[in-house]
PDB file of C-alpha atoms in Angstrom:
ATOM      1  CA  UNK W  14       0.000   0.000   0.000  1.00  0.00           C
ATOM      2  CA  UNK W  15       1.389   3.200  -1.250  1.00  0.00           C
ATOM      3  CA  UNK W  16       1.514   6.065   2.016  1.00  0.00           C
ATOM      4  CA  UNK W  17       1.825   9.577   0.907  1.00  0.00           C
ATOM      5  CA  UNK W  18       2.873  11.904   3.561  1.00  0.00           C
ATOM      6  CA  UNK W  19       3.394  16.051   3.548  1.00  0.00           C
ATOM      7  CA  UNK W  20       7.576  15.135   3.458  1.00  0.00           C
ATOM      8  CA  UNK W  21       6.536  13.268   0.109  1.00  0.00           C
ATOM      9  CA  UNK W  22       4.661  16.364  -1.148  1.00  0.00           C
ATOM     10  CA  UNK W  23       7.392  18.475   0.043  1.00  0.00           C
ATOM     11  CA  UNK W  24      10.386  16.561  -2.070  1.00  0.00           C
ATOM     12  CA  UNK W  25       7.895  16.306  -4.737  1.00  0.00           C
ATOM     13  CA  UNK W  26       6.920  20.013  -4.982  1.00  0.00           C
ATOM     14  CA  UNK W  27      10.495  20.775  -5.354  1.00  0.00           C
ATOM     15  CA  UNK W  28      11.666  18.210  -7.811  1.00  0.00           C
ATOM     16  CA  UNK W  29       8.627  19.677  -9.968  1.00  0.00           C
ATOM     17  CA  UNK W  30      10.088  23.303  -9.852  1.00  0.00           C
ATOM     18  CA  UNK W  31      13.130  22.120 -11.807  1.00  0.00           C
ATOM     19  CA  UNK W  32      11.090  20.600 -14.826  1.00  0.00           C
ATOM     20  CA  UNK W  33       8.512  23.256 -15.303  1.00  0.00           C
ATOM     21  CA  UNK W  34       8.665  27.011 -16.446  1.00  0.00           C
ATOM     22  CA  UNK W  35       7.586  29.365 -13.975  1.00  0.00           C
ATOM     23  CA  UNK W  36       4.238  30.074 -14.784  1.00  0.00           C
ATOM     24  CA  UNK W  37       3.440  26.384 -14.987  1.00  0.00           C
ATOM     25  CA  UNK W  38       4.400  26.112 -11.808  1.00  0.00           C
ATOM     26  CA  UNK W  39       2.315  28.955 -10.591  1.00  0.00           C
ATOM     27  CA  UNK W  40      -0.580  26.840 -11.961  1.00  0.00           C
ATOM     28  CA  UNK W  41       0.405  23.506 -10.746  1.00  0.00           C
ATOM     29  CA  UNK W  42       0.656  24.777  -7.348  1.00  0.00           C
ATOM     30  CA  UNK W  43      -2.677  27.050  -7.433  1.00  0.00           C
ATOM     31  CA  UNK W  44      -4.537  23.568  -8.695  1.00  0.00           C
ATOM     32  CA  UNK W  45      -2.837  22.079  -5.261  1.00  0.00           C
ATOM     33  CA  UNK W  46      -4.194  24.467  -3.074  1.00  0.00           C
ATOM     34  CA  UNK W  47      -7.780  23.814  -5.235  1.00  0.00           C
ATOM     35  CA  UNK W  48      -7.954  20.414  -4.858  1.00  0.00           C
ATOM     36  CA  UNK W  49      -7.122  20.546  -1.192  1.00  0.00           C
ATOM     37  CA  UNK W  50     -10.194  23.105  -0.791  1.00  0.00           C
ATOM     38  CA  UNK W  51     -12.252  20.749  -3.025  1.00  0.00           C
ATOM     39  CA  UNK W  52     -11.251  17.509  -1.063  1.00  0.00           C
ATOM     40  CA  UNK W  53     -12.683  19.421   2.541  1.00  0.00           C
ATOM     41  CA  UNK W  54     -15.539  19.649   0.889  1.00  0.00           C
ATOM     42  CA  UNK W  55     -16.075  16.191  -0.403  1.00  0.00           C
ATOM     43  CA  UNK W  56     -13.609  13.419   0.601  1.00  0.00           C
ATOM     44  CA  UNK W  57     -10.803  14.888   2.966  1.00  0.00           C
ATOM     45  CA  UNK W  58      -9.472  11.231   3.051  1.00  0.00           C
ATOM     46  CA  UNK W  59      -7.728  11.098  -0.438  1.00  0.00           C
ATOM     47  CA  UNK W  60      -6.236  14.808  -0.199  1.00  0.00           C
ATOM     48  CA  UNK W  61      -2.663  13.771   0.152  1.00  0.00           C
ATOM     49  CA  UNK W  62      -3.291  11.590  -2.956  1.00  0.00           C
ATOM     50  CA  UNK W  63      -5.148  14.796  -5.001  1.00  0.00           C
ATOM     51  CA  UNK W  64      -2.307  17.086  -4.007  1.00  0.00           C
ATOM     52  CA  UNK W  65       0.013  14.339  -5.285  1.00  0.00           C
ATOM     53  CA  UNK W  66      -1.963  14.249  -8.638  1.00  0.00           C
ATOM     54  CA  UNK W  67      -2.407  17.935  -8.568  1.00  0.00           C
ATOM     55  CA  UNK W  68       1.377  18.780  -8.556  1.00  0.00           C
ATOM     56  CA  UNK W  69       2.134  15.744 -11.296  1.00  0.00           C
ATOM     57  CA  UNK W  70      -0.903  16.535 -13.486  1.00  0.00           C
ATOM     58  CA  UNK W  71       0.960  19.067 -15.651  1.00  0.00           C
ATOM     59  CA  UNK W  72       4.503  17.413 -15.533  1.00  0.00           C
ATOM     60  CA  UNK W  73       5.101  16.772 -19.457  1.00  0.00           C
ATOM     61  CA  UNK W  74       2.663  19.808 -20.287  1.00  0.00           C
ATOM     62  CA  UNK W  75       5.230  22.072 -21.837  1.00  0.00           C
ATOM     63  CA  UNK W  76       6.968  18.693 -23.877  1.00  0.00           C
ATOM     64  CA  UNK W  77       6.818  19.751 -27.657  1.00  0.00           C
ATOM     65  CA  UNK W  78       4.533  17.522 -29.875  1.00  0.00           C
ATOM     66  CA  UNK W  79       7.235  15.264 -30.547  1.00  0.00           C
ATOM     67  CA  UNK W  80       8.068  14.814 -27.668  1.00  0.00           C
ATOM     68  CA  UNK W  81       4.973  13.566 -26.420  1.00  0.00           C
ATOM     69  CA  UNK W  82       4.213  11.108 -29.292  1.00  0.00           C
ATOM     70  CA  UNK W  83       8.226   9.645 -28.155  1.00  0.00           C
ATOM     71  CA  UNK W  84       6.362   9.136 -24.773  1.00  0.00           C
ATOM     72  CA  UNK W  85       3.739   7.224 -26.295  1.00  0.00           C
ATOM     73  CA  UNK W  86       6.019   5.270 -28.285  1.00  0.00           C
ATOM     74  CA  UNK W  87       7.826   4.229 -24.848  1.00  0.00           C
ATOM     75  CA  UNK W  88       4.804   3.929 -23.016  1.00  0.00           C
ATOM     76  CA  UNK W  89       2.980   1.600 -25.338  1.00  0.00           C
ATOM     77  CA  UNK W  90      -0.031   4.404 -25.927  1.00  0.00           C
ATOM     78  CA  UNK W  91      -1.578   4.575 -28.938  1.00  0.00           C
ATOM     79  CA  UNK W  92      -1.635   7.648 -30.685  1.00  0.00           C
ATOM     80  CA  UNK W  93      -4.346   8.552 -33.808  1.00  0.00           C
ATOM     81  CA  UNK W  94      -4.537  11.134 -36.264  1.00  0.00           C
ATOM     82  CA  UNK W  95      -7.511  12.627 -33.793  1.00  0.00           C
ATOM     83  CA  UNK W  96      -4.523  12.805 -31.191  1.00  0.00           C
ATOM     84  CA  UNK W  97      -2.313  14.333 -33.699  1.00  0.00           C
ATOM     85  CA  UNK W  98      -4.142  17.499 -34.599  1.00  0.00           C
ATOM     86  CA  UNK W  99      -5.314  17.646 -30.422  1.00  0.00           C
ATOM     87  CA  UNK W 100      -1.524  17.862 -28.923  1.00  0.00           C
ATOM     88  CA  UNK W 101      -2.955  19.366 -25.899  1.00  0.00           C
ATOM     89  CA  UNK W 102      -4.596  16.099 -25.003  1.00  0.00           C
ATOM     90  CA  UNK W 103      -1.261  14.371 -24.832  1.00  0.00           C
ATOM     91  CA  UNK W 104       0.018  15.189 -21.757  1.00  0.00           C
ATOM     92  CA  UNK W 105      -2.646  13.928 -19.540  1.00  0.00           C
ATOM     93  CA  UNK W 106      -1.837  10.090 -20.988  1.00  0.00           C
ATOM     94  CA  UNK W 107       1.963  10.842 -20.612  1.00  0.00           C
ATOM     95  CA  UNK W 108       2.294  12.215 -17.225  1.00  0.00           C
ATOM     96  CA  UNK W 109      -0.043   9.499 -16.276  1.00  0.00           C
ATOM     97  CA  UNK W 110       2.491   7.211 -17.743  1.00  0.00           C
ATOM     98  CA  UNK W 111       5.379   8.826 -16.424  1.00  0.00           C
ATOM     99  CA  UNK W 112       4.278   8.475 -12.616  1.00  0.00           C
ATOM    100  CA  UNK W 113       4.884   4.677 -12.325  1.00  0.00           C
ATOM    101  CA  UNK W 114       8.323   4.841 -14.310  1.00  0.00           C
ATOM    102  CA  UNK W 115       9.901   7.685 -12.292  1.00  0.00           C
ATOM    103  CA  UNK W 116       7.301   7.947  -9.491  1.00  0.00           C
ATOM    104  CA  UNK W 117       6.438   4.625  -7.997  1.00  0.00           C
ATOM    105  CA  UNK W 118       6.164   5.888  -5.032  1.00  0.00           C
ATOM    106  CA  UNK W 119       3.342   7.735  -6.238  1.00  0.00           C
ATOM    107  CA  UNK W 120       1.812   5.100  -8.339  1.00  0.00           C
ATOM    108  CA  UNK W 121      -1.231   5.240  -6.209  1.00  0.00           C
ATOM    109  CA  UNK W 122      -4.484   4.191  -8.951  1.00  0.00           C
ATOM    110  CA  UNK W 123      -6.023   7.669  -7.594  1.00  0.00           C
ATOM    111  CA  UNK W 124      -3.336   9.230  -8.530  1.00  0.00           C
ATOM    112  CA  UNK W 125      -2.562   7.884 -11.787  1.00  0.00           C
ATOM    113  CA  UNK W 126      -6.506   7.749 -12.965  1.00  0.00           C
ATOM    114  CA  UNK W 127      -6.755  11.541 -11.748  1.00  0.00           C
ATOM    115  CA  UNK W 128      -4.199  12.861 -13.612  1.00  0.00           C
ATOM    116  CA  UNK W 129      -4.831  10.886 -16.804  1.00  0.00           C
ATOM    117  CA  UNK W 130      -8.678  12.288 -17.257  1.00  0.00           C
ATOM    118  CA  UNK W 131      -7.771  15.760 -16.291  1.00  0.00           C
ATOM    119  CA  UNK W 132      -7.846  17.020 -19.335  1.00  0.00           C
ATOM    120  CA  UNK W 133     -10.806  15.749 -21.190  1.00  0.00           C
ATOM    121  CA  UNK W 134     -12.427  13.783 -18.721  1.00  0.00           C
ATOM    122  CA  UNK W 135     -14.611  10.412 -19.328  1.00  0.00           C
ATOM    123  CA  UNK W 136     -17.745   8.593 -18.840  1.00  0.00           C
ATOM    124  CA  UNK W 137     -17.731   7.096 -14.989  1.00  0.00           C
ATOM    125  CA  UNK W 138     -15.430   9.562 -13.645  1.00  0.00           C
ATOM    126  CA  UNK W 139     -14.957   9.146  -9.779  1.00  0.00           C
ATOM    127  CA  UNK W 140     -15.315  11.230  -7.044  1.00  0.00           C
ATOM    128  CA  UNK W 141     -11.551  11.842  -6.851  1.00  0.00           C
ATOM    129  CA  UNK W 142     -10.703  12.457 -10.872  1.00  0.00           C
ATOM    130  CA  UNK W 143     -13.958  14.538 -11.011  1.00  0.00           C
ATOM    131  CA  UNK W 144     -12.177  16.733  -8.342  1.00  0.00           C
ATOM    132  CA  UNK W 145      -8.880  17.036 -10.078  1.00  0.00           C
ATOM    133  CA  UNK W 146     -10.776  17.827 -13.517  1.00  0.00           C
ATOM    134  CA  UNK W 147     -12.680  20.919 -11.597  1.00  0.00           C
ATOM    135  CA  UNK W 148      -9.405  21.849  -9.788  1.00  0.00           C
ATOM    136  CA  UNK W 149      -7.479  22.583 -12.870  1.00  0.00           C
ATOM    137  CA  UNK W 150     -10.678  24.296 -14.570  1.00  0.00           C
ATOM    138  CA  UNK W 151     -10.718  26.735 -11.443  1.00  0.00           C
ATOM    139  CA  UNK W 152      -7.824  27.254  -9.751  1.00  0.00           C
ATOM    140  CA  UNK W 153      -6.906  30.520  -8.496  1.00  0.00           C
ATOM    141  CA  UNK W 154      -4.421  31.564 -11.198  1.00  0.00           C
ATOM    142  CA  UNK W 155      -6.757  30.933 -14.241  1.00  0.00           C
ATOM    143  CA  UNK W 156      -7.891  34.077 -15.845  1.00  0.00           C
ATOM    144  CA  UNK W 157     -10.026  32.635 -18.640  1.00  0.00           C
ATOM    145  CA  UNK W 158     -13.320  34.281 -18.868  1.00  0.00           C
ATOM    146  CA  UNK W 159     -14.414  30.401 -18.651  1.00  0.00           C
ATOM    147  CA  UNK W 160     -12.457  29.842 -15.727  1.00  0.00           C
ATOM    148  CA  UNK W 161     -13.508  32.441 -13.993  1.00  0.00           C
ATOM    149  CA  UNK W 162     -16.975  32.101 -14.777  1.00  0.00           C
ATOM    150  CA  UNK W 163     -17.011  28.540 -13.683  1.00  0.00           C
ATOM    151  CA  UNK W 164     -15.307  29.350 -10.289  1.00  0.00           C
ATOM    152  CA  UNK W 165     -17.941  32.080  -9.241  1.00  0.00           C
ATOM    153  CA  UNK W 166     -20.541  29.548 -10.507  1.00  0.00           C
ATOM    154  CA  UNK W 167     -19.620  26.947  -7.626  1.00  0.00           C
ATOM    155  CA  UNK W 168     -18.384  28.981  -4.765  1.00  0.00           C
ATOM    156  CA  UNK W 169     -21.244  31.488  -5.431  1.00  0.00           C
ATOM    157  CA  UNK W 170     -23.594  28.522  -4.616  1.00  0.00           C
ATOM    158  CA  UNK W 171     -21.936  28.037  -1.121  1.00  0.00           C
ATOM    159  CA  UNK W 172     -21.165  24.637  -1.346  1.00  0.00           C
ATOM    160  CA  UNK W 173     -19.873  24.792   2.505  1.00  0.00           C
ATOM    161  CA  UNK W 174     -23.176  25.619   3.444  1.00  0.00           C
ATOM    162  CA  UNK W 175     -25.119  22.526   1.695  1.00  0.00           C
ATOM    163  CA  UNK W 176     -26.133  18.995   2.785  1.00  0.00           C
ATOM    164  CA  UNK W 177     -23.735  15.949   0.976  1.00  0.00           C
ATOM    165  CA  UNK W 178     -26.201  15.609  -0.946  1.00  0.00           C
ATOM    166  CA  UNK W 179     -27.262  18.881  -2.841  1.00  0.00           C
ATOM    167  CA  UNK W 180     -23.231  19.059  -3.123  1.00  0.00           C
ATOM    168  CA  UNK W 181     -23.262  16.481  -4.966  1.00  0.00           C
ATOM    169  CA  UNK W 182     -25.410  17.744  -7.600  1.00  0.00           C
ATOM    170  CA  UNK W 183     -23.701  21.323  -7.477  1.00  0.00           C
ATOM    171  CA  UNK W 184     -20.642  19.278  -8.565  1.00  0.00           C
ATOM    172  CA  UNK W 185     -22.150  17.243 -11.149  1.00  0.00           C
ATOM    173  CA  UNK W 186     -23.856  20.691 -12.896  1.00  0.00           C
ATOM    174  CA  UNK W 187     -20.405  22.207 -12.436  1.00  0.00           C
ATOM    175  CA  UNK W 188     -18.941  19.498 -14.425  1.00  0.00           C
ATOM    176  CA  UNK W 189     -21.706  19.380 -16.837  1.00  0.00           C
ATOM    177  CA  UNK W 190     -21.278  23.320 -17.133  1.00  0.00           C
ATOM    178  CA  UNK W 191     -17.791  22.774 -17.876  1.00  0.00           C
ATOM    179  CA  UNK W 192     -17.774  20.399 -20.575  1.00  0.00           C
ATOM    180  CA  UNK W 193     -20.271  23.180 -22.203  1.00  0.00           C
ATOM    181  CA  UNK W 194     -18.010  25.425 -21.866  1.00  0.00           C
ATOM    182  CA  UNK W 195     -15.308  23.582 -23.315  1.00  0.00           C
ATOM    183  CA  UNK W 196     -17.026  22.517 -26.245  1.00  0.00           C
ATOM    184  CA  UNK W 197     -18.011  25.695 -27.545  1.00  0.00           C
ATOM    185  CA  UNK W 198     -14.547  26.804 -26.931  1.00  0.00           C
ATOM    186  CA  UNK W 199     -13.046  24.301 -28.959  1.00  0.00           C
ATOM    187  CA  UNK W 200     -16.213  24.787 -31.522  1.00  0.00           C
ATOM    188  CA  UNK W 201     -15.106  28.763 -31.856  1.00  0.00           C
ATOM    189  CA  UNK W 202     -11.151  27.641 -32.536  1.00  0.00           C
ATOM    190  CA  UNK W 203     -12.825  24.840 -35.223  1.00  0.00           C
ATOM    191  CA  UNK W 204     -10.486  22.279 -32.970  1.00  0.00           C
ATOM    192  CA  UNK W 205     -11.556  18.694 -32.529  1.00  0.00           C
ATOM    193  CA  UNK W 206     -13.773  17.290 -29.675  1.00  0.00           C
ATOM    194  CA  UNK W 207     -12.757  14.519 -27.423  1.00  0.00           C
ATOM    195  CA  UNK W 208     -14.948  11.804 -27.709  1.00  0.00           C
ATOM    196  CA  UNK W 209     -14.375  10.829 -24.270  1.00  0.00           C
ATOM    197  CA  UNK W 210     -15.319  14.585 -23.463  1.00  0.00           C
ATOM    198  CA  UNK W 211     -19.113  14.614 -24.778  1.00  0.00           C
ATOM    199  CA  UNK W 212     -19.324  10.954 -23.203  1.00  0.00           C
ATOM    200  CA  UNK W 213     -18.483  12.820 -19.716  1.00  0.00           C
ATOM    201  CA  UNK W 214     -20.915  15.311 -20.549  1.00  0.00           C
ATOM    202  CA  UNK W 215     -23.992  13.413 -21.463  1.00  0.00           C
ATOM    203  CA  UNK W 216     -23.431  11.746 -18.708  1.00  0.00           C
ATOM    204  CA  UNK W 217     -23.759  14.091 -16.631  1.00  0.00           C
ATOM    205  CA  UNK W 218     -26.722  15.111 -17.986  1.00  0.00           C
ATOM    206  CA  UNK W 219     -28.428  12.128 -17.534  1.00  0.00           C
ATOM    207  CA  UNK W 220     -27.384  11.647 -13.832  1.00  0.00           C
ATOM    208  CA  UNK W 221     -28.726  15.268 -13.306  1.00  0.00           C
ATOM    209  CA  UNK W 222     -32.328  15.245 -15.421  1.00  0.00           C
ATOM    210  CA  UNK W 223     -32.955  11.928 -12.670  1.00  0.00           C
TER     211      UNK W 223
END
């Protein structure tokens, strides 16, 4: 059983300082303090694993394109024309990969599964990848008119103030809301859709029109 402690966090921030650019960093560590907020609200039992997968969800972000698709080559992922002309998709599948060759100590299957759907998401997300996903939308540093939106849109609710239940649902329209947003983003840059994205999403809807 993998045990993740604040001294493992603490090597782990700064080994992550050395491979990232300084505004990545900024993020990575603003999605940190998110997730940590998010987990008090809905499962403070897996934070040290969400922090964990918050500061490793971004860790081959700034690879070029080729470098990525060389990850995927070592890794055994496939990788399709679709994946080709979406290279911001990549990294989720690589740094996912990447824990358990240079991070077994962090090879936790919370971890891992977090940080590979944190980007487009899936149908049957749990708890503690939905919570990553939203993290990264809404963190602190992102200045997106998006972002920022979808940040007032679940703090304004209050989810402190709310029964487990009704914050359940805020979190499932906040996802829902999301992957709307995201789609008509990519529909105004005429970029490609994640399949796995509008699976997440009509999902959601389903769960929610109950």
């Amino acid at each position: 059983m993998i045990e993740i402690t604040e001294s493992t966090l603490d090597d782990l921030r700064g080994h992550i300082a050395s491979r990232m650019s300084p505004k990545r960093l900024r993020h990575t560590l603003a999605v940190e303090e998110m997730v940590t907020r998010l987990c008090a609200l809905f499962c403070p039992e897996e934070t040290l694993k969400l922090r964990a997968a918050a500061l490793l969800h971004d860790i081959t972000k700034e690879l070029a394109a080729e470098e990525q698709i060389a990850l995927c080559q070592k890794f055994d992922l496939p990788v399709t024309r679709a994946d080709v002309l979406s290279p911001k998709t990549f990294h989720a599948r690589t740094a996912a990969a990447l824990i358990g060759a240079e991070f077994p100590e962090l090879a936790d299957p919370t971890v891992v599964n977090a940080v590979r759907w944190h980007t487009t998401g899936r149908a049957g997300m749990t708890l503690t990848e939905q919570l990553l996903y939203l993290a990264d939308y809404i963190d602190a540093s992102r200045t997106f008119h998006s972002c920022v939106v979808l940040r007032r849109y679940f703090f304004g609710a209050e989810p402190e103030k709310m029964s487990a239940e009704d914050r359940l649902r805020l979190l499932r329209q906040t996802l829902a809301f999301s992957f709307d947003l995201t789609v008509r983003d990519l529909l105004d840059d005429g970029a490609l859709i994640a399949k796995e994205t509008v699976e997440a999403r009509n999902e959601l809807m389903l769960l929610l029109k109950e």
